[in-house]
């Protein structure tokens, strides 16, 4: 059996060598003379395993799931060994991959937050995967990936990542607190109901929500208001339009009236999670990745919780999020073959079922949704299924090269108007748009 796997892997390498020479060095290309120093390759025919590095983001249950999947891959065959290494949050990971790539020591495979795909692709740091997916079309089955999660997988019509641990923001609700306050435990369906819930909860001494200024959440509220963050061509900002200003005006109103708390700084997200866990806030927005952890928290703190769509304004709307798996460029053909085998394994139906159950991430494959295993999970824990249903209203995140910096400009502007009573949302976002346009127009 092992000899068959060896022959299969060597055949894959041979096929890749032909294909990669044909498609040249797109996005950094591949070259046997540009071996990634972060991937220690064994010589063909020595019987040694090919060793590659995989860098990933986030700890706790997310890390547990990734380490378990790596373990399963390593045990599934005897030709490749993947070394998985934690690198912090997405920002930490991206900075480290960029630095390692510049130093010639990049990992072969990495998590990549979806909004950063274009930056990495256009700077030649990641390999186009389209030819590989076409070569293994029957095995990969690209049409099995949920269409609502594919918007950020392509850059300039070329495939650069496969959906891995993907998410949307959803609303987490403390059902026990709502029932004790005489409120419908199904939760508010729109902004108006959300505000009414806040007034009732305030009378009970409970905050409606503790919410950091998270641009991911803001993207959702802009979508709900019928707007866009950037123009279709990505060359100018639209977040200072009425549809972009309305969510910030809404947040500021609720904060000024003491209905919600908006902490700022590096610990803002942790503060929101803590307030919800300690039952001082009835709601929080959070990633689908938090469902499994929320089940543990609610059981440990003796309260019932549920999930729901983010409340609608003119309509429902939500951005997708999470990461996809990418392959760095400048690997040897042998390393690329190993990296591709690993990426395929991590994105199978079986792998997506496991990570969805263990963490709460969206099932990336339609085939996973149809399995008895996932259907049983949704029946026992309907909190997991809300994110799947909400995908009907999902949209991809902006992927312009300058967007990560633009997002920081937006965040600073929103925090400024929340903290300073004399600065209106329109003023703050107009100033931010001017700065953003200077970056986007380059």
CSV table of C-alpha atoms in Angstrom, one decimal:
chain,number,residue,atom,x,y,z
A,1,UNK,CA,0.0,0.0,0.0
A,2,UNK,CA,2.8,2.4,0.9
A,3,UNK,CA,4.6,1.7,-2.4
A,4,UNK,CA,1.3,2.6,-4.2
A,5,UNK,CA,1.2,5.9,-2.4
A,6,UNK,CA,4.8,6.5,-3.3
A,7,UNK,CA,4.1,5.9,-6.9
A,8,UNK,CA,1.0,8.1,-6.8
A,9,UNK,CA,2.9,10.9,-5.2
A,10,UNK,CA,5.8,10.7,-7.7
A,11,UNK,CA,3.3,10.7,-10.5
A,12,UNK,CA,1.7,13.8,-9.1
A,13,UNK,CA,5.1,15.5,-9.0
A,14,UNK,CA,5.8,14.5,-12.6
A,15,UNK,CA,2.5,15.9,-13.7
A,16,UNK,CA,3.1,19.1,-11.8
A,17,UNK,CA,6.5,19.5,-13.3
A,18,UNK,CA,5.0,19.5,-16.7
A,19,UNK,CA,2.1,21.8,-15.8
A,20,UNK,CA,4.2,24.3,-13.9
A,21,UNK,CA,6.7,24.7,-16.6
A,22,UNK,CA,3.8,25.3,-19.0
A,23,UNK,CA,2.2,28.0,-16.9
A,24,UNK,CA,5.4,29.8,-16.3
A,25,UNK,CA,6.0,31.9,-13.2
A,26,UNK,CA,2.7,33.6,-12.6
A,27,UNK,CA,2.4,35.3,-9.2
A,28,UNK,CA,5.9,34.4,-8.4
A,29,UNK,CA,5.8,31.1,-10.2
A,30,UNK,CA,7.7,28.1,-9.3
A,31,UNK,CA,11.3,27.3,-9.7
A,32,UNK,CA,13.3,24.3,-8.6
A,33,UNK,CA,16.1,26.7,-8.0
A,34,UNK,CA,14.1,28.8,-5.6
A,35,UNK,CA,13.3,26.3,-2.9
A,36,UNK,CA,11.5,27.6,0.1
A,37,UNK,CA,13.9,27.5,3.0
A,38,UNK,CA,11.0,27.0,5.4
A,39,UNK,CA,10.3,23.6,3.8
A,40,UNK,CA,12.9,20.9,4.2
A,41,UNK,CA,12.6,18.5,1.2
A,42,UNK,CA,13.9,15.0,1.2
A,43,UNK,CA,15.7,13.8,-1.9
A,44,UNK,CA,13.7,11.7,-4.3
A,45,UNK,CA,14.4,8.0,-3.8
A,46,UNK,CA,15.9,8.3,-0.3
A,47,UNK,CA,12.8,7.0,1.4
A,48,UNK,CA,12.7,10.0,3.7
A,49,UNK,CA,9.6,12.1,4.1
A,50,UNK,CA,9.1,15.4,2.5
A,51,UNK,CA,8.7,17.9,5.2
A,52,UNK,CA,6.8,21.2,4.8
A,53,UNK,CA,5.6,23.9,7.1
A,54,UNK,CA,2.0,25.0,7.7
A,55,UNK,CA,1.5,28.3,9.5
A,56,UNK,CA,-1.9,29.0,11.1
A,57,UNK,CA,-3.8,31.6,13.1
A,58,UNK,CA,-5.7,31.5,16.4
A,59,UNK,CA,-5.6,29.1,19.4
A,60,UNK,CA,-8.1,27.3,21.7
A,61,UNK,CA,-10.6,25.2,19.8
A,62,UNK,CA,-9.5,26.5,16.4
A,63,UNK,CA,-6.0,25.4,17.1
A,64,UNK,CA,-7.1,22.1,18.4
A,65,UNK,CA,-9.0,21.5,15.2
A,66,UNK,CA,-6.1,22.5,12.9
A,67,UNK,CA,-3.6,20.4,14.9
A,68,UNK,CA,-6.0,17.4,14.8
A,69,UNK,CA,-6.4,17.7,11.0
A,70,UNK,CA,-2.6,17.9,10.5
A,71,UNK,CA,-2.2,14.8,12.6
A,72,UNK,CA,-4.8,13.0,10.5
A,73,UNK,CA,-3.0,14.0,7.3
A,74,UNK,CA,0.4,12.9,8.6
A,75,UNK,CA,-1.0,9.6,9.6
A,76,UNK,CA,-2.9,9.1,6.4
A,77,UNK,CA,0.3,8.5,4.3
A,78,UNK,CA,4.0,8.1,4.7
A,79,UNK,CA,5.5,10.4,2.1
A,80,UNK,CA,4.9,13.9,3.6
A,81,UNK,CA,5.2,15.3,7.1
A,82,UNK,CA,3.5,18.7,7.8
A,83,UNK,CA,4.9,20.8,10.7
A,84,UNK,CA,2.1,23.0,11.9
A,85,UNK,CA,3.1,26.2,13.7
A,86,UNK,CA,0.9,28.8,15.5
A,87,UNK,CA,1.6,32.4,14.5
A,88,UNK,CA,-1.0,34.5,16.4
A,89,UNK,CA,-4.0,36.3,14.9
A,90,UNK,CA,-4.5,37.0,11.2
A,91,UNK,CA,-2.5,40.3,11.3
A,92,UNK,CA,0.4,38.6,13.1
A,93,UNK,CA,0.3,35.7,10.7
A,94,UNK,CA,0.2,37.8,7.6
A,95,UNK,CA,3.1,40.0,8.8
A,96,UNK,CA,5.2,36.9,9.6
A,97,UNK,CA,4.5,35.3,6.3
A,98,UNK,CA,5.5,38.4,4.4
A,99,UNK,CA,8.7,38.7,6.4
A,100,UNK,CA,9.5,35.0,6.0
A,101,UNK,CA,8.8,35.2,2.2
A,102,UNK,CA,11.2,38.2,1.9
A,103,UNK,CA,13.8,36.2,3.8
A,104,UNK,CA,13.3,33.1,1.6
A,105,UNK,CA,11.9,31.1,4.6
A,106,UNK,CA,8.2,31.1,4.0
A,107,UNK,CA,5.9,28.2,5.0
A,108,UNK,CA,4.7,26.1,2.1
A,109,UNK,CA,1.1,26.4,3.2
A,110,UNK,CA,-0.6,29.1,5.2
A,111,UNK,CA,-4.0,30.3,6.5
A,112,UNK,CA,-4.9,33.6,4.7
A,113,UNK,CA,-7.7,35.8,5.8
A,114,UNK,CA,-9.9,36.3,2.8
A,115,UNK,CA,-9.7,40.0,2.4
A,116,UNK,CA,-5.9,39.8,2.1
A,117,UNK,CA,-5.9,37.4,-0.8
A,118,UNK,CA,-5.5,40.0,-3.5
A,119,UNK,CA,-2.5,41.6,-1.7
A,120,UNK,CA,-0.6,38.4,-1.5
A,121,UNK,CA,-1.5,37.3,-5.0
A,122,UNK,CA,-0.6,40.5,-6.7
A,123,UNK,CA,2.7,40.8,-4.9
A,124,UNK,CA,3.5,37.3,-6.1
A,125,UNK,CA,3.7,35.7,-2.7
A,126,UNK,CA,1.1,32.9,-3.3
A,127,UNK,CA,0.7,30.3,-6.1
A,128,UNK,CA,-2.2,30.2,-8.5
A,129,UNK,CA,-4.1,27.0,-7.8
A,130,UNK,CA,-6.3,26.9,-10.9
A,131,UNK,CA,-4.1,24.6,-13.0
A,132,UNK,CA,-3.8,22.2,-10.0
A,133,UNK,CA,-7.5,22.2,-9.4
A,134,UNK,CA,-8.1,21.5,-13.1
A,135,UNK,CA,-5.6,18.6,-13.1
A,136,UNK,CA,-7.4,17.0,-10.1
A,137,UNK,CA,-10.9,18.1,-11.0
A,138,UNK,CA,-12.6,14.9,-10.2
A,139,UNK,CA,-10.9,14.7,-6.8
A,140,UNK,CA,-11.2,18.4,-5.8
A,141,UNK,CA,-14.7,19.0,-7.2
A,142,UNK,CA,-14.7,22.7,-7.2
A,143,UNK,CA,-18.4,23.0,-7.8
A,144,UNK,CA,-19.0,21.3,-4.4
A,145,UNK,CA,-17.6,24.3,-2.5
A,146,UNK,CA,-20.4,26.6,-1.3
A,147,UNK,CA,-20.8,29.4,-3.9
A,148,UNK,CA,-21.4,31.9,-1.2
A,149,UNK,CA,-17.9,31.3,0.1
A,150,UNK,CA,-16.0,31.5,-3.2
A,151,UNK,CA,-16.1,35.3,-3.8
A,152,UNK,CA,-12.7,35.9,-2.2
A,153,UNK,CA,-11.0,32.8,-3.6
A,154,UNK,CA,-10.3,34.4,-6.9
A,155,UNK,CA,-8.1,37.3,-7.8
A,156,UNK,CA,-8.3,38.7,-11.4
A,157,UNK,CA,-10.3,35.6,-12.3
A,158,UNK,CA,-7.6,33.2,-11.1
A,159,UNK,CA,-8.0,30.8,-8.2
A,160,UNK,CA,-5.5,31.4,-5.3
A,161,UNK,CA,-7.1,29.8,-2.3
A,162,UNK,CA,-9.5,27.0,-1.3
A,163,UNK,CA,-12.1,27.8,1.4
A,164,UNK,CA,-11.0,26.3,4.8
A,165,UNK,CA,-12.3,27.7,8.0
A,166,UNK,CA,-14.9,30.2,6.9
A,167,UNK,CA,-17.4,32.3,8.8
A,168,UNK,CA,-19.9,35.0,8.9
A,169,UNK,CA,-20.7,37.3,11.9
A,170,UNK,CA,-23.8,36.2,13.7
A,171,UNK,CA,-25.7,37.4,16.8
A,172,UNK,CA,-25.2,35.6,20.1
A,173,UNK,CA,-28.1,35.9,22.5
A,174,UNK,CA,-28.5,35.2,26.2
A,175,UNK,CA,-31.9,33.6,26.1
A,176,UNK,CA,-32.2,33.4,29.9
A,177,UNK,CA,-31.6,37.2,30.3
A,178,UNK,CA,-34.2,37.9,27.6
A,179,UNK,CA,-36.8,35.8,29.1
A,180,UNK,CA,-36.2,37.2,32.6
A,181,UNK,CA,-36.7,40.7,31.0
A,182,UNK,CA,-40.0,39.6,29.4
A,183,UNK,CA,-38.5,39.8,25.9
A,184,UNK,CA,-39.1,37.4,23.0
A,185,UNK,CA,-36.2,34.9,23.1
A,186,UNK,CA,-36.2,34.7,19.3
A,187,UNK,CA,-34.4,38.1,19.4
A,188,UNK,CA,-34.8,41.3,17.4
A,189,UNK,CA,-35.2,41.0,13.7
A,190,UNK,CA,-34.3,44.5,12.7
A,191,UNK,CA,-32.6,47.7,14.0
A,192,UNK,CA,-35.8,49.1,15.4
A,193,UNK,CA,-36.6,46.0,17.5
A,194,UNK,CA,-32.9,45.9,18.5
A,195,UNK,CA,-33.2,49.4,20.0
A,196,UNK,CA,-36.5,48.5,21.8
A,197,UNK,CA,-34.8,45.5,23.3
A,198,UNK,CA,-32.0,47.8,24.5
A,199,UNK,CA,-34.4,50.1,26.3
A,200,UNK,CA,-36.1,47.3,28.1
A,201,UNK,CA,-32.8,45.7,29.1
A,202,UNK,CA,-31.5,49.1,30.4
A,203,UNK,CA,-34.4,49.2,32.8
A,204,UNK,CA,-33.1,45.9,34.2
A,205,UNK,CA,-29.6,47.2,34.5
A,206,UNK,CA,-28.2,45.1,31.6
A,207,UNK,CA,-26.5,46.4,28.5
A,208,UNK,CA,-28.0,45.5,25.1
A,209,UNK,CA,-24.5,44.7,23.7
A,210,UNK,CA,-20.8,45.3,24.2
A,211,UNK,CA,-19.4,45.8,20.7
A,212,UNK,CA,-15.9,46.7,19.5
A,213,UNK,CA,-15.5,48.8,16.5
A,214,UNK,CA,-14.9,45.9,14.2
A,215,UNK,CA,-14.9,46.7,10.4
A,216,UNK,CA,-16.2,43.2,9.7
A,217,UNK,CA,-19.4,44.0,11.6
A,218,UNK,CA,-19.6,47.4,10.0
A,219,UNK,CA,-19.4,45.9,6.5
A,220,UNK,CA,-22.5,43.9,7.5
A,221,UNK,CA,-24.5,46.9,8.6
A,222,UNK,CA,-23.5,48.9,5.5
A,223,UNK,CA,-24.8,46.0,3.4
A,224,UNK,CA,-28.0,45.9,5.4
A,225,UNK,CA,-28.4,49.6,4.6
A,226,UNK,CA,-28.1,49.0,0.9
A,227,UNK,CA,-24.6,50.4,0.5
A,228,UNK,CA,-21.1,49.4,-0.4
A,229,UNK,CA,-17.8,50.1,1.3
A,230,UNK,CA,-15.9,50.7,-2.0
A,231,UNK,CA,-16.9,51.5,-5.6
A,232,UNK,CA,-17.2,48.6,-8.0
A,233,UNK,CA,-13.8,49.3,-9.5
A,234,UNK,CA,-12.2,49.5,-6.0
A,235,UNK,CA,-10.7,52.9,-6.8
A,236,UNK,CA,-12.7,55.1,-4.4
A,237,UNK,CA,-14.5,54.9,-1.1
A,238,UNK,CA,-18.3,54.8,-0.7
A,239,UNK,CA,-18.5,54.3,3.0
A,240,UNK,CA,-19.1,58.0,3.6
A,241,UNK,CA,-22.4,57.7,1.6
A,242,UNK,CA,-25.7,57.9,3.5
A,243,UNK,CA,-25.7,54.1,3.6
A,244,UNK,CA,-22.3,54.0,5.2
A,245,UNK,CA,-22.9,56.8,7.6
A,246,UNK,CA,-26.3,55.4,8.9
A,247,UNK,CA,-24.7,52.5,10.8
A,248,UNK,CA,-22.3,54.7,12.6
A,249,UNK,CA,-25.1,57.2,13.5
A,250,UNK,CA,-27.0,54.2,14.9
A,251,UNK,CA,-24.1,53.0,17.0
A,252,UNK,CA,-23.4,56.5,18.3
A,253,UNK,CA,-27.1,57.0,19.3
A,254,UNK,CA,-27.2,53.7,21.2
A,255,UNK,CA,-23.9,54.4,22.9
A,256,UNK,CA,-24.9,58.0,23.9
A,257,UNK,CA,-28.1,56.7,25.4
A,258,UNK,CA,-26.3,54.0,27.4
A,259,UNK,CA,-27.9,51.1,25.6
A,260,UNK,CA,-24.7,49.6,24.2
A,261,UNK,CA,-21.0,49.8,25.2
A,262,UNK,CA,-18.3,50.4,22.6
A,263,UNK,CA,-14.9,49.7,24.1
A,264,UNK,CA,-11.8,50.7,22.1
A,265,UNK,CA,-8.2,49.5,22.1
A,266,UNK,CA,-6.6,46.1,21.8
A,267,UNK,CA,-8.8,44.5,24.4
A,268,UNK,CA,-12.1,45.7,23.0
A,269,UNK,CA,-13.0,42.3,21.5
A,270,UNK,CA,-12.1,40.4,24.6
A,271,UNK,CA,-14.1,42.9,26.7
A,272,UNK,CA,-17.2,42.2,24.5
A,273,UNK,CA,-16.7,38.4,25.0
A,274,UNK,CA,-16.3,38.8,28.7
A,275,UNK,CA,-19.4,40.9,29.2
A,276,UNK,CA,-21.5,38.4,27.3
A,277,UNK,CA,-20.1,35.5,29.2
A,278,UNK,CA,-20.6,37.3,32.5
A,279,UNK,CA,-24.2,38.1,31.5
A,280,UNK,CA,-23.8,41.9,31.8
A,281,UNK,CA,-24.6,42.2,28.1
A,282,UNK,CA,-27.4,40.3,26.5
A,283,UNK,CA,-26.1,40.2,23.0
A,284,UNK,CA,-22.8,40.2,21.1
A,285,UNK,CA,-21.8,40.0,17.5
A,286,UNK,CA,-19.2,37.3,16.8
A,287,UNK,CA,-17.8,34.8,14.3
A,288,UNK,CA,-19.5,31.5,13.7
A,289,UNK,CA,-16.2,30.1,14.9
A,290,UNK,CA,-17.4,30.9,18.5
A,291,UNK,CA,-20.4,28.6,18.6
A,292,UNK,CA,-18.7,25.6,20.2
A,293,UNK,CA,-17.0,27.8,22.8
A,294,UNK,CA,-20.3,29.6,23.5
A,295,UNK,CA,-22.0,26.3,24.2
A,296,UNK,CA,-19.3,25.5,26.8
A,297,UNK,CA,-19.6,29.1,28.3
A,298,UNK,CA,-23.3,29.0,28.6
A,299,UNK,CA,-23.3,25.6,30.2
A,300,UNK,CA,-20.5,26.6,32.6
A,301,UNK,CA,-22.3,29.9,33.6
A,302,UNK,CA,-25.7,28.2,33.7
A,303,UNK,CA,-27.6,30.2,31.1
A,304,UNK,CA,-29.3,29.3,27.8
A,305,UNK,CA,-28.0,30.8,24.6
A,306,UNK,CA,-29.1,30.9,21.0
A,307,UNK,CA,-27.8,32.5,17.8
A,308,UNK,CA,-29.6,34.6,15.2
A,309,UNK,CA,-29.0,36.6,12.0
A,310,UNK,CA,-27.5,40.1,12.5
A,311,UNK,CA,-30.6,42.3,12.7
A,312,UNK,CA,-31.7,43.8,9.3
A,313,UNK,CA,-32.0,47.4,8.3
A,314,UNK,CA,-33.4,47.8,4.8
A,315,UNK,CA,-32.6,44.1,4.4
A,316,UNK,CA,-30.4,41.4,5.9
A,317,UNK,CA,-26.7,41.6,4.9
A,318,UNK,CA,-23.5,40.0,6.1
A,319,UNK,CA,-19.9,39.7,5.0
A,320,UNK,CA,-18.2,36.4,4.8
A,321,UNK,CA,-14.9,35.9,6.7
A,322,UNK,CA,-12.4,33.4,8.0
A,323,UNK,CA,-9.5,32.0,6.0
A,324,UNK,CA,-8.6,30.0,3.0
A,325,UNK,CA,-5.6,27.8,2.5
A,326,UNK,CA,-2.9,29.1,0.2
A,327,UNK,CA,0.4,27.8,-1.2
A,328,UNK,CA,3.3,30.2,-1.2
A,329,UNK,CA,5.3,30.7,-4.4
A,330,UNK,CA,9.0,29.9,-4.9
A,331,UNK,CA,8.7,26.3,-3.8
A,332,UNK,CA,10.4,23.4,-5.5
A,333,UNK,CA,8.2,21.1,-7.6
A,334,UNK,CA,8.5,18.5,-4.9
A,335,UNK,CA,7.3,20.9,-2.2
A,336,UNK,CA,4.5,22.2,-4.3
A,337,UNK,CA,3.3,18.6,-4.8
A,338,UNK,CA,3.4,18.0,-1.1
A,339,UNK,CA,1.6,21.3,-0.3
A,340,UNK,CA,-1.1,20.6,-2.8
A,341,UNK,CA,-1.8,17.1,-1.3
A,342,UNK,CA,-2.1,18.7,2.1
A,343,UNK,CA,-4.4,21.5,0.9
A,344,UNK,CA,-6.7,18.9,-0.8
A,345,UNK,CA,-6.8,16.8,2.4
A,346,UNK,CA,-7.6,19.8,4.6
A,347,UNK,CA,-10.5,20.9,2.4
A,348,UNK,CA,-12.3,17.5,1.9
A,349,UNK,CA,-15.8,16.8,3.0
A,350,UNK,CA,-14.6,14.8,5.9
A,351,UNK,CA,-12.3,17.6,7.1
A,352,UNK,CA,-14.9,20.3,6.8
A,353,UNK,CA,-17.4,18.2,8.8
A,354,UNK,CA,-14.8,17.8,11.6
A,355,UNK,CA,-13.9,21.4,11.9
A,356,UNK,CA,-17.5,22.5,11.7
A,357,UNK,CA,-18.5,20.3,14.6
A,358,UNK,CA,-15.4,21.0,16.7
A,359,UNK,CA,-15.4,24.8,16.3
A,360,UNK,CA,-18.6,26.1,14.5
A,361,UNK,CA,-17.1,27.2,11.2
A,362,UNK,CA,-19.3,27.0,8.2
A,363,UNK,CA,-19.3,23.8,6.2
A,364,UNK,CA,-17.4,24.9,3.1
A,365,UNK,CA,-18.7,22.0,0.9
A,366,UNK,CA,-22.3,21.4,0.0
A,367,UNK,CA,-21.7,17.7,0.3
A,368,UNK,CA,-21.0,18.2,4.0
A,369,UNK,CA,-24.3,19.9,4.6
A,370,UNK,CA,-26.1,16.9,3.2
A,371,UNK,CA,-24.5,14.3,5.5
A,372,UNK,CA,-26.4,12.6,8.3
A,373,UNK,CA,-23.6,13.8,10.7
A,374,UNK,CA,-24.2,17.5,10.0
A,375,UNK,CA,-27.9,17.2,10.0
A,376,UNK,CA,-27.8,15.5,13.4
A,377,UNK,CA,-25.6,18.3,14.7
A,378,UNK,CA,-28.0,20.9,13.5
A,379,UNK,CA,-30.9,19.1,15.1
A,380,UNK,CA,-29.2,18.8,18.5
A,381,UNK,CA,-27.5,22.3,18.3
A,382,UNK,CA,-29.5,24.6,15.9
A,383,UNK,CA,-27.2,27.4,16.9
A,384,UNK,CA,-24.7,26.0,14.3
A,385,UNK,CA,-27.1,26.3,11.4
A,386,UNK,CA,-27.9,30.0,11.7
A,387,UNK,CA,-24.7,30.9,9.9
A,388,UNK,CA,-25.5,28.5,7.0
A,389,UNK,CA,-28.9,30.0,6.6
A,390,UNK,CA,-27.6,33.5,6.7
A,391,UNK,CA,-25.3,32.8,3.7
A,392,UNK,CA,-28.2,33.7,1.5
A,393,UNK,CA,-27.5,37.3,2.4
A,394,UNK,CA,-23.7,37.1,2.3
A,395,UNK,CA,-21.3,39.1,0.2
A,396,UNK,CA,-17.5,38.9,-0.3
A,397,UNK,CA,-15.2,41.3,1.5
A,398,UNK,CA,-13.3,44.0,-0.5
A,399,UNK,CA,-10.0,42.7,-1.7
A,400,UNK,CA,-8.2,45.8,-3.0
A,401,UNK,CA,-4.5,45.8,-2.2
A,402,UNK,CA,-4.9,48.9,0.0
A,403,UNK,CA,-8.0,47.6,1.8
A,404,UNK,CA,-6.3,46.4,5.0
A,405,UNK,CA,-5.0,50.0,5.5
A,406,UNK,CA,-8.3,51.5,4.5
A,407,UNK,CA,-10.0,49.3,7.1
A,408,UNK,CA,-7.8,50.8,9.8
A,409,UNK,CA,-8.6,54.3,8.6
A,410,UNK,CA,-12.3,53.5,8.8
A,411,UNK,CA,-11.9,52.0,12.3
A,412,UNK,CA,-10.1,55.1,13.6
A,413,UNK,CA,-12.7,57.4,12.1
A,414,UNK,CA,-15.6,55.4,13.7
A,415,UNK,CA,-13.8,55.3,17.1
A,416,UNK,CA,-13.2,59.1,16.9
A,417,UNK,CA,-16.9,59.9,16.4
A,418,UNK,CA,-18.0,57.5,19.1
A,419,UNK,CA,-15.5,59.0,21.6
A,420,UNK,CA,-15.9,62.7,20.6
A,421,UNK,CA,-19.4,64.2,20.9
A,422,UNK,CA,-18.3,67.1,18.7
A,423,UNK,CA,-17.4,65.0,15.7
A,424,UNK,CA,-20.3,63.8,13.6
A,425,UNK,CA,-20.2,60.4,11.8
A,426,UNK,CA,-20.4,62.3,8.4
A,427,UNK,CA,-17.4,64.4,9.3
A,428,UNK,CA,-15.3,61.5,10.5
A,429,UNK,CA,-16.1,59.3,7.5
A,430,UNK,CA,-15.6,62.1,5.0
A,431,UNK,CA,-12.1,62.7,6.4
A,432,UNK,CA,-11.5,58.9,6.3
A,433,UNK,CA,-12.8,58.7,2.7
A,434,UNK,CA,-10.3,61.4,1.6
A,435,UNK,CA,-7.4,59.4,3.1
A,436,UNK,CA,-8.8,56.1,1.6
A,437,UNK,CA,-9.1,57.6,-1.9
A,438,UNK,CA,-5.5,58.6,-1.9
A,439,UNK,CA,-4.5,55.0,-1.3
A,440,UNK,CA,-7.1,53.4,-3.5
A,441,UNK,CA,-6.3,55.6,-6.5
A,442,UNK,CA,-2.7,54.6,-6.7
